Amino acid sequence: MQTTQKRICIDMDEVMADTVAEHLFRYNRDHGGQITKADMQGKWLWQVVPVDHHNKLEEYLRSEDFFDSLPVMPDAQRVLQRLQQHYEIFIASAAMEVPTSFAAKFRWMQRHFSFIPPSHIVFCGDKTILNADFLIDDNARQFRGFRGEGILFDAPHNALVTSHRRVSSWLEVEKLFLDDMNLA
Amino acid sequence: MQTTQKRICIDMDEVMADTVAEHLFRYNRDHGGQITKADMQGKWLWQVVPVDHHNKLEEYLRSEDFFDSLPVMPDAQRVLQRLQQHYEIFIASAAMEVPTSFAAKFRWMQRHFSFIPPSHIVFCGDKTILNADFLIDDNARQFRGFRGEGILFDAPHNALVTSHRRVSSWLEVEKLFLDDMNLA
């Protein structure tokens, strides 16, 4: 490992894993719903689902197999493997909001991103604790107080956020970090 | 929260929790052993237990109730509550070595240190990822590459390590951070 390598932290939910797709799938299946990501522009799932179904949304997140079922975001695996050759990569997931999810999230990462060593996986709540140059996250709130630069990964709920550099896919991550930047 | 507050990260095992005491208790109970901490100076438990019992030591760490049973280090609760008034406190536990322990460690911290918000609990492997001014840890290996100052907390295995500022108890942590240092 070169000490001159820049360090990138990557969020898991809605960046590596399509958490919203699984959440929508379960909700639509159980409630005969037709909600799509297009209906969620600028909103969290909680804002498009009736209030009396909110406990159901919570339940999905807490169910044993929710995180095991998450689809991998397109190109995430290939691009992360490329990034690893030029940057020090850490995964940083805000698991403290659903503490029952630690083990399942860890299993998911081991299964789909086995090339990331366990020592480079972090579960935290407040991401200002991360000592990194970049944080790729769908939640702009996590950039406040972060010591590096926050890169916003497109998600329905952040469609209206304009405060940060933004990427819409892993192909754009690849372009930004491997083509556009001056590699050390 | 004042932005001028210094940030201290605290390790859990062998700093907040007397992990060695519980490990020794279980080992001695099941094997009619008489090993004490005094027998372990400069050594890890693995070095004082016969090799053919090592799998048993692993098993204890992986058992459902091991972390639930850990005794709290003397004065840790009171001193951490005092420190919280002057510093930003994060707990940073290297849980990735025993991934099955996440939930149990989280429960333990919620039970004994409920005044630490979940957002300030971090599970990680490589502690160079922590953005903090100080790290109180029993494992000097974690100080390599850490951006702040490492403070070594006495543990049997580190008795011979001389490379870092050292504290032998939470009373010494209290003295160092609340009496000796110039508080911001």
Short mmCIF file of C-alpha atoms in Angstrom, two decimals:
data_model
loop_
_atom_site.label_atom_id
_atom_site.label_comp_id
_atom_site.label_asym_id
_atom_site.label_seq_id
_atom_site.Cartn_x
_atom_site.Cartn_y
_atom_site.Cartn_z
CA MET A 1 0.00 0.00 0.00
CA GLN A 2 1.36 3.39 -1.00
CA THR A 3 0.95 6.02 1.66
CA THR A 4 0.28 8.59 -1.08
CA GLN A 5 -2.93 6.85 -2.13
CA LYS A 6 -6.05 8.88 -1.57
CA ARG A 7 -8.73 7.20 0.50
CA ILE A 8 -12.34 6.86 -0.65
CA CYS A 9 -15.17 5.82 1.67
CA ILE A 10 -18.22 4.28 0.02
CA ASP A 11 -21.68 4.10 1.52
CA MET A 12 -23.50 0.77 1.15
CA ASP A 13 -27.25 1.45 1.01
CA GLU A 14 -28.41 3.09 -2.21
CA VAL A 15 -24.81 3.30 -3.45
CA MET A 16 -23.49 -0.27 -3.54
CA ALA A 17 -26.85 -1.91 -2.84
CA ASP A 18 -30.19 -1.03 -4.37
CA THR A 19 -31.98 -0.86 -1.03
CA VAL A 20 -34.87 1.15 -2.44
CA ALA A 21 -35.60 -1.46 -5.14
CA GLU A 22 -35.96 -4.20 -2.50
CA HIS A 23 -37.99 -1.98 -0.19
CA LEU A 24 -40.36 -1.04 -3.04
CA PHE A 25 -40.62 -4.65 -4.20
CA ARG A 26 -41.72 -5.86 -0.76
CA TYR A 27 -44.11 -2.99 -0.21
CA ASN A 28 -45.78 -3.28 -3.63
CA ARG A 29 -46.04 -7.07 -3.30
CA ASP A 30 -47.73 -6.97 0.09
CA HIS A 31 -49.98 -3.97 -0.53
CA GLY A 32 -50.83 -4.34 -4.22
CA GLY A 33 -48.91 -1.09 -4.77
CA GLN A 34 -47.50 0.26 -8.02
CA ILE A 35 -44.95 2.70 -6.61
CA THR A 36 -41.82 3.13 -8.73
CA LYS A 37 -38.63 5.11 -8.19
CA ALA A 38 -40.04 7.71 -10.61
CA ASP A 39 -42.79 8.42 -8.07
CA MET A 40 -40.17 9.16 -5.43
CA GLN A 41 -38.24 12.05 -6.95
CA GLY A 42 -37.14 14.33 -4.13
CA LYS A 43 -38.79 12.11 -1.53
CA TRP A 44 -37.97 9.30 0.85
CA LEU A 45 -40.09 6.14 0.65
CA TRP A 46 -41.71 7.21 3.92
CA GLN A 47 -43.10 10.27 2.15
CA VAL A 48 -44.88 8.37 -0.64
CA VAL A 49 -46.33 5.56 1.48
CA PRO A 50 -49.42 6.22 3.66
CA VAL A 51 -48.55 6.92 7.31
CA ASP A 52 -50.42 3.85 8.57
CA HIS A 53 -48.06 1.66 6.52
CA HIS A 54 -44.88 3.14 7.99
CA ASN A 55 -44.55 0.41 10.61
CA LYS A 56 -44.55 -2.09 7.73
CA LEU A 57 -41.63 -0.27 6.08
CA GLU A 58 -39.74 -0.48 9.37
CA GLU A 59 -40.54 -4.16 9.63
CA TYR A 60 -39.05 -4.90 6.22
CA LEU A 61 -35.77 -3.26 7.26
CA ARG A 62 -35.67 -5.32 10.43
CA SER A 63 -36.54 -8.65 8.83
CA GLU A 64 -33.79 -11.25 8.87
CA ASP A 65 -33.46 -11.61 5.10
CA PHE A 66 -33.93 -8.01 3.90
CA PHE A 67 -30.26 -7.16 3.51
CA ASP A 68 -29.41 -10.62 2.18
CA SER A 69 -31.78 -9.95 -0.71
CA LEU A 70 -30.41 -6.59 -1.87
CA PRO A 71 -29.49 -6.29 -5.54
CA VAL A 72 -26.00 -4.98 -6.33
CA MET A 73 -25.93 -1.62 -8.12
CA PRO A 74 -24.92 -1.98 -11.81
CA ASP A 75 -21.14 -1.83 -12.38
CA ALA A 76 -20.38 -1.39 -8.67
CA GLN A 77 -18.25 -4.53 -8.41
CA ARG A 78 -16.17 -3.94 -11.52
CA VAL A 79 -15.58 -0.24 -10.83
CA LEU A 80 -14.69 -0.82 -7.17
CA GLN A 81 -12.11 -3.39 -8.20
CA ARG A 82 -10.58 -0.86 -10.59
CA LEU A 83 -10.66 1.89 -7.98
CA GLN A 84 -8.86 -0.39 -5.52
CA GLN A 85 -5.82 -0.32 -7.78
CA HIS A 86 -5.41 3.44 -7.36
CA TYR A 87 -7.14 4.34 -4.10
CA GLU A 88 -7.53 2.97 -0.60
CA ILE A 89 -11.17 1.88 -0.41
CA PHE A 90 -13.26 1.64 2.77
CA ILE A 91 -16.95 0.76 2.95
CA ALA A 92 -18.79 2.89 5.53
CA SER A 93 -22.36 1.96 6.34
CA ALA A 94 -24.58 3.85 8.77
CA ALA A 95 -25.79 0.64 10.33
CA MET A 96 -26.52 2.16 13.75
CA GLU A 97 -30.01 3.18 12.60
CA VAL A 98 -30.94 -0.51 12.27
CA PRO A 99 -28.59 -2.27 14.69
CA THR A 100 -30.07 -5.67 13.90
CA SER A 101 -28.66 -5.34 10.38
CA PHE A 102 -24.92 -5.56 11.20
CA ALA A 103 -24.48 -9.26 10.56
CA ALA A 104 -26.67 -9.31 7.44
CA LYS A 105 -24.90 -6.28 5.93
CA PHE A 106 -21.54 -7.83 6.66
CA ARG A 107 -22.63 -11.10 4.98
CA TRP A 108 -23.89 -9.16 1.97
CA MET A 109 -20.58 -7.36 1.54
CA GLN A 110 -18.56 -10.56 1.96
CA ARG A 111 -20.73 -12.25 -0.64
CA HIS A 112 -20.78 -9.57 -3.32
CA PHE A 113 -17.58 -7.63 -2.60
CA SER A 114 -15.29 -10.33 -1.25
CA PHE A 115 -12.30 -8.36 -2.59
CA ILE A 116 -12.84 -5.73 0.13
CA PRO A 117 -11.06 -6.99 3.27
CA PRO A 118 -13.16 -7.01 6.50
CA SER A 119 -10.64 -4.59 8.01
CA HIS A 120 -11.86 -2.01 5.49
CA ILE A 121 -15.53 -2.24 6.42
CA VAL A 122 -16.87 0.31 8.90
CA PHE A 123 -20.24 0.48 10.62
CA CYS A 124 -20.90 3.90 12.05
CA GLY A 125 -23.61 6.47 12.60
CA ASP A 126 -22.01 9.87 12.25
CA LYS A 127 -19.67 9.82 9.25
CA THR A 128 -17.63 12.81 10.41
CA ILE A 129 -15.64 10.09 12.22
CA LEU A 130 -14.21 8.91 8.88
CA ASN A 131 -10.65 9.90 8.08
CA ALA A 132 -10.84 9.92 4.28
CA ASP A 133 -10.39 12.17 1.26
CA PHE A 134 -13.73 11.34 -0.36
CA LEU A 135 -17.07 9.98 0.75
CA ILE A 136 -19.49 8.70 -1.90
CA ASP A 137 -22.92 8.71 -0.27
CA ASP A 138 -26.56 9.24 -1.25
CA ASN A 139 -27.23 11.22 1.91
CA ALA A 140 -25.91 14.78 1.81
CA ARG A 141 -26.47 15.09 5.57
CA GLN A 142 -23.43 12.82 6.03
CA PHE A 143 -21.17 15.40 4.34
CA ARG A 144 -21.64 18.02 7.07
CA GLY A 145 -18.45 18.04 9.08
CA PHE A 146 -16.82 15.33 6.94
CA ARG A 147 -13.16 16.27 6.54
CA GLY A 148 -12.89 15.30 2.87
CA GLU A 149 -15.10 15.95 -0.13
CA GLY A 150 -18.59 14.49 -0.31
CA ILE A 151 -19.71 13.10 -3.67
CA LEU A 152 -23.48 12.68 -3.88
CA PHE A 153 -24.68 9.44 -5.48
CA ASP A 154 -28.04 9.84 -7.24
CA ALA A 155 -31.00 8.44 -5.33
CA PRO A 156 -34.67 9.34 -5.64
CA HIS A 157 -34.73 11.15 -2.29
CA ASN A 158 -31.78 13.44 -3.17
CA ALA A 159 -32.99 14.46 -6.65
CA LEU A 160 -33.46 18.07 -5.56
CA VAL A 161 -30.19 18.47 -3.64
CA THR A 162 -27.80 20.81 -5.43
CA SER A 163 -25.09 21.38 -2.84
CA HIS A 164 -22.52 18.78 -3.89
CA ARG A 165 -20.64 17.26 -6.79
CA ARG A 166 -22.87 14.45 -7.99
CA VAL A 167 -22.60 11.11 -9.80
CA SER A 168 -25.57 9.26 -11.28
CA SER A 169 -24.06 5.78 -11.61
CA TRP A 170 -20.95 3.70 -11.06
CA LEU A 171 -19.91 4.50 -14.62
CA GLU A 172 -19.77 8.14 -13.55
CA VAL A 173 -17.80 7.19 -10.44
CA GLU A 174 -15.34 5.42 -12.71
CA LYS A 175 -15.04 8.43 -14.98
CA LEU A 176 -14.64 10.89 -12.10
CA PHE A 177 -12.00 8.98 -10.15
CA LEU A 178 -10.13 7.19 -12.93
CA ASP A 179 -10.39 9.51 -15.93
CA ASP A 180 -10.94 13.04 -14.65
CA MET A 181 -8.75 13.05 -11.55
CA ASN A 182 -5.03 13.33 -11.47
CA LEU A 183 -4.08 9.95 -10.07
CA ALA A 184 -1.32 9.95 -7.47
CA MET B 1 -21.58 20.66 20.28
CA GLN B 2 -18.61 22.99 20.14
CA THR B 3 -16.49 22.55 17.04
CA THR B 4 -13.42 23.30 19.13
CA GLN B 5 -13.91 20.18 21.22
CA LYS B 6 -11.21 17.59 20.78
CA ARG B 7 -12.40 14.13 19.81
CA ILE B 8 -11.44 10.97 21.71
CA CYS B 9 -12.03 7.45 20.38
CA ILE B 10 -12.26 4.69 22.95
CA ASP B 11 -11.71 1.03 22.29
CA MET B 12 -14.21 -1.37 23.89
CA ASP B 13 -12.46 -4.69 24.59
CA GLU B 14 -9.93 -4.53 27.43
CA VAL B 15 -10.54 -0.78 27.82
CA MET B 16 -14.25 -0.36 28.59
CA ALA B 17 -14.93 -4.07 29.04
CA ASP B 18 -12.83 -6.59 30.93
CA THR B 19 -12.80 -9.10 28.09
CA VAL B 20 -9.78 -10.96 29.47
CA ALA B 21 -11.48 -11.53 32.84
CA GLU B 22 -14.46 -13.22 31.16
CA HIS B 23 -12.25 -15.22 28.82
CA LEU B 24 -10.11 -16.44 31.74
CA PHE B 25 -13.17 -17.22 33.84
CA ARG B 26 -14.67 -19.46 31.15
CA TYR B 27 -11.39 -21.15 30.34
CA ASN B 28 -10.49 -21.88 33.98
CA ARG B 29 -14.01 -23.08 34.75
CA ASP B 30 -14.11 -25.58 31.86
CA HIS B 31 -10.52 -26.81 32.11
CA GLY B 32 -9.90 -26.68 35.85
CA GLY B 33 -7.30 -23.99 35.10
CA GLN B 34 -5.79 -21.49 37.52
CA ILE B 35 -4.53 -18.90 35.04
CA THR B 36 -4.62 -15.31 36.28
CA LYS B 37 -3.82 -12.00 34.60
CA ALA B 38 -0.51 -12.07 36.47
CA ASP B 39 0.46 -15.15 34.44
CA MET B 40 -0.14 -13.24 31.22
CA GLN B 41 2.30 -10.33 31.49
CA GLY B 42 3.52 -9.51 28.00
CA LYS B 43 1.41 -12.28 26.50
CA TRP B 44 -1.94 -12.82 24.82
CA LEU B 45 -4.22 -15.49 26.29
CA TRP B 46 -3.42 -17.62 23.25
CA GLN B 47 0.22 -17.72 24.38
CA VAL B 48 -0.47 -19.10 27.87
CA VAL B 49 -3.08 -21.69 26.91
CA PRO B 50 -2.01 -25.01 25.30
CA VAL B 51 -2.34 -25.00 21.52
CA ASP B 52 -4.92 -27.80 21.54
CA HIS B 53 -7.25 -25.57 23.57
CA HIS B 54 -7.09 -22.63 21.14
CA ASN B 55 -10.28 -23.68 19.35
CA LYS B 56 -12.03 -23.50 22.73
CA LEU B 57 -10.84 -19.89 23.20
CA GLU B 58 -12.27 -19.04 19.77
CA GLU B 59 -15.54 -20.75 20.67
CA TYR B 60 -15.97 -18.59 23.78
CA LEU B 61 -15.61 -15.42 21.70
CA ARG B 62 -18.20 -16.66 19.24
CA SER B 63 -20.73 -17.84 21.83
CA GLU B 64 -23.98 -15.89 21.90
CA ASP B 65 -23.65 -14.65 25.49
CA PHE B 66 -19.91 -13.92 25.76
CA PHE B 67 -20.10 -10.18 25.15
CA ASP B 68 -23.32 -9.85 27.16
CA SER B 69 -21.42 -11.15 30.18
CA LEU B 70 -18.44 -8.78 30.10
CA PRO B 71 -17.69 -6.87 33.30
CA VAL B 72 -17.34 -3.08 32.98
CA MET B 73 -13.86 -1.74 33.77
CA PRO B 74 -13.74 0.09 37.13
CA ASP B 75 -14.60 3.82 36.87
CA ALA B 76 -15.17 3.65 33.09
CA GLN B 77 -18.78 4.82 33.25
CA ARG B 78 -18.21 7.74 35.61
CA VAL B 79 -15.07 8.98 33.85
CA LEU B 80 -16.59 8.71 30.37
CA GLN B 81 -19.57 10.77 31.51
CA ARG B 82 -17.17 13.42 32.79
CA LEU B 83 -15.10 13.32 29.61
CA GLN B 84 -18.26 13.82 27.54
CA GLN B 85 -18.63 17.27 29.04
CA HIS B 86 -15.33 18.43 27.56
CA TYR B 87 -14.64 16.16 24.59
CA GLU B 88 -16.49 14.53 21.75
CA ILE B 89 -16.47 10.82 22.57
CA PHE B 90 -16.72 7.97 20.07
CA ILE B 91 -16.49 4.26 20.86
CA ALA B 92 -14.48 2.37 18.25
CA SER B 93 -14.47 -1.40 18.44
CA ALA B 94 -12.54 -3.69 16.12
CA ALA B 95 -15.52 -5.99 15.73
CA MET B 96 -14.56 -7.23 12.26
CA GLU B 97 -12.35 -9.94 13.77
CA VAL B 98 -15.46 -11.60 15.25
CA PRO B 99 -18.29 -10.44 12.96
CA THR B 100 -20.87 -12.43 14.91
CA SER B 101 -20.25 -10.10 17.86
CA PHE B 102 -21.71 -6.87 16.39
CA ALA B 103 -25.18 -7.15 17.89
CA ALA B 104 -23.96 -8.39 21.28
CA LYS B 105 -21.35 -5.61 21.53
CA PHE B 106 -23.93 -3.02 20.59
CA ARG B 107 -26.33 -4.37 23.26
CA TRP B 108 -23.54 -4.29 25.84
CA MET B 109 -22.73 -0.67 25.10
CA GLN B 110 -26.39 0.35 25.14
CA ARG B 111 -26.84 -1.39 28.48
CA HIS B 112 -23.77 -0.10 30.31
CA PHE B 113 -23.04 3.16 28.46
CA SER B 114 -26.52 4.33 27.46
CA PHE B 115 -25.29 7.93 27.59
CA ILE B 116 -23.20 7.31 24.43
CA PRO B 117 -25.52 7.85 21.43
CA PRO B 118 -25.57 5.02 18.83
CA SER B 119 -24.36 7.55 16.25
CA HIS B 120 -21.07 7.70 18.20
CA ILE B 121 -20.41 3.96 18.12
CA VAL B 122 -18.13 2.66 15.36
CA PHE B 123 -17.32 -0.92 14.38
CA CYS B 124 -14.22 -1.10 12.26
CA GLY B 125 -11.15 -3.17 11.58
CA ASP B 126 -8.36 -0.78 10.70
CA LYS B 127 -8.49 2.19 13.08
CA THR B 128 -6.53 4.48 10.78
CA ILE B 129 -10.02 5.22 9.39
CA LEU B 130 -10.86 7.17 12.57
CA ASN B 131 -10.82 10.94 12.34
CA ALA B 132 -10.00 11.78 15.96
CA ASP B 133 -7.42 13.53 18.11
CA PHE B 134 -6.88 10.65 20.53
CA LEU B 135 -7.40 6.91 20.53
CA ILE B 136 -7.37 5.05 23.85
CA ASP B 137 -6.67 1.43 23.01
CA ASP B 138 -4.93 -1.59 24.52
CA ASN B 139 -3.51 -2.58 21.15
CA ALA B 140 -0.54 -0.48 20.02
CA ARG B 141 -0.86 -1.95 16.52
CA GLN B 142 -3.95 0.24 16.07
CA PHE B 143 -1.85 3.41 16.52
CA ARG B 144 0.18 2.86 13.33
CA GLY B 145 -1.14 5.33 10.80
CA PHE B 146 -3.73 6.78 13.21
CA ARG B 147 -3.82 10.53 12.60
CA GLY B 148 -4.11 11.53 16.28
CA GLU B 149 -2.23 10.42 19.39
CA GLY B 150 -2.54 6.86 20.64
CA ILE B 151 -2.82 6.36 24.39
CA LEU B 152 -2.07 2.80 25.46
CA PHE B 153 -4.43 1.33 28.07
CA ASP B 154 -2.72 -1.24 30.29
CA ALA B 155 -3.53 -4.84 29.46
CA PRO B 156 -1.56 -7.99 30.26
CA HIS B 157 -0.52 -8.50 26.63
CA ASN B 158 0.93 -4.98 26.26
CA ALA B 159 2.92 -4.95 29.51
CA LEU B 160 6.24 -4.82 27.63
CA VAL B 161 5.27 -2.17 25.05
CA THR B 162 7.11 1.09 25.64
CA SER B 163 6.33 3.07 22.52
CA HIS B 164 3.35 5.14 23.66
CA ARG B 165 1.97 7.31 26.41
CA ARG B 166 0.21 4.89 28.74
CA VAL B 167 -2.61 4.82 31.30
CA SER B 168 -3.16 2.01 33.79
CA SER B 169 -6.79 2.68 34.70
CA TRP B 170 -9.77 4.95 34.09
CA LEU B 171 -8.60 7.06 37.04
CA GLU B 172 -5.47 7.77 35.04
CA VAL B 173 -7.55 8.55 31.95
CA GLU B 174 -9.48 11.04 34.08
CA LYS B 175 -6.30 12.64 35.36
CA LEU B 176 -4.69 12.84 31.92
CA PHE B 177 -7.65 14.31 30.05
CA LEU B 178 -9.30 16.39 32.76
CA ASP B 179 -6.47 17.51 35.03
CA ASP B 180 -3.25 17.48 33.02
CA MET B 181 -4.51 18.71 29.64
CA ASN B 182 -5.37 22.25 28.75
CA LEU B 183 -9.10 21.93 28.15
CA ALA B 184 -10.44 23.80 25.14
#
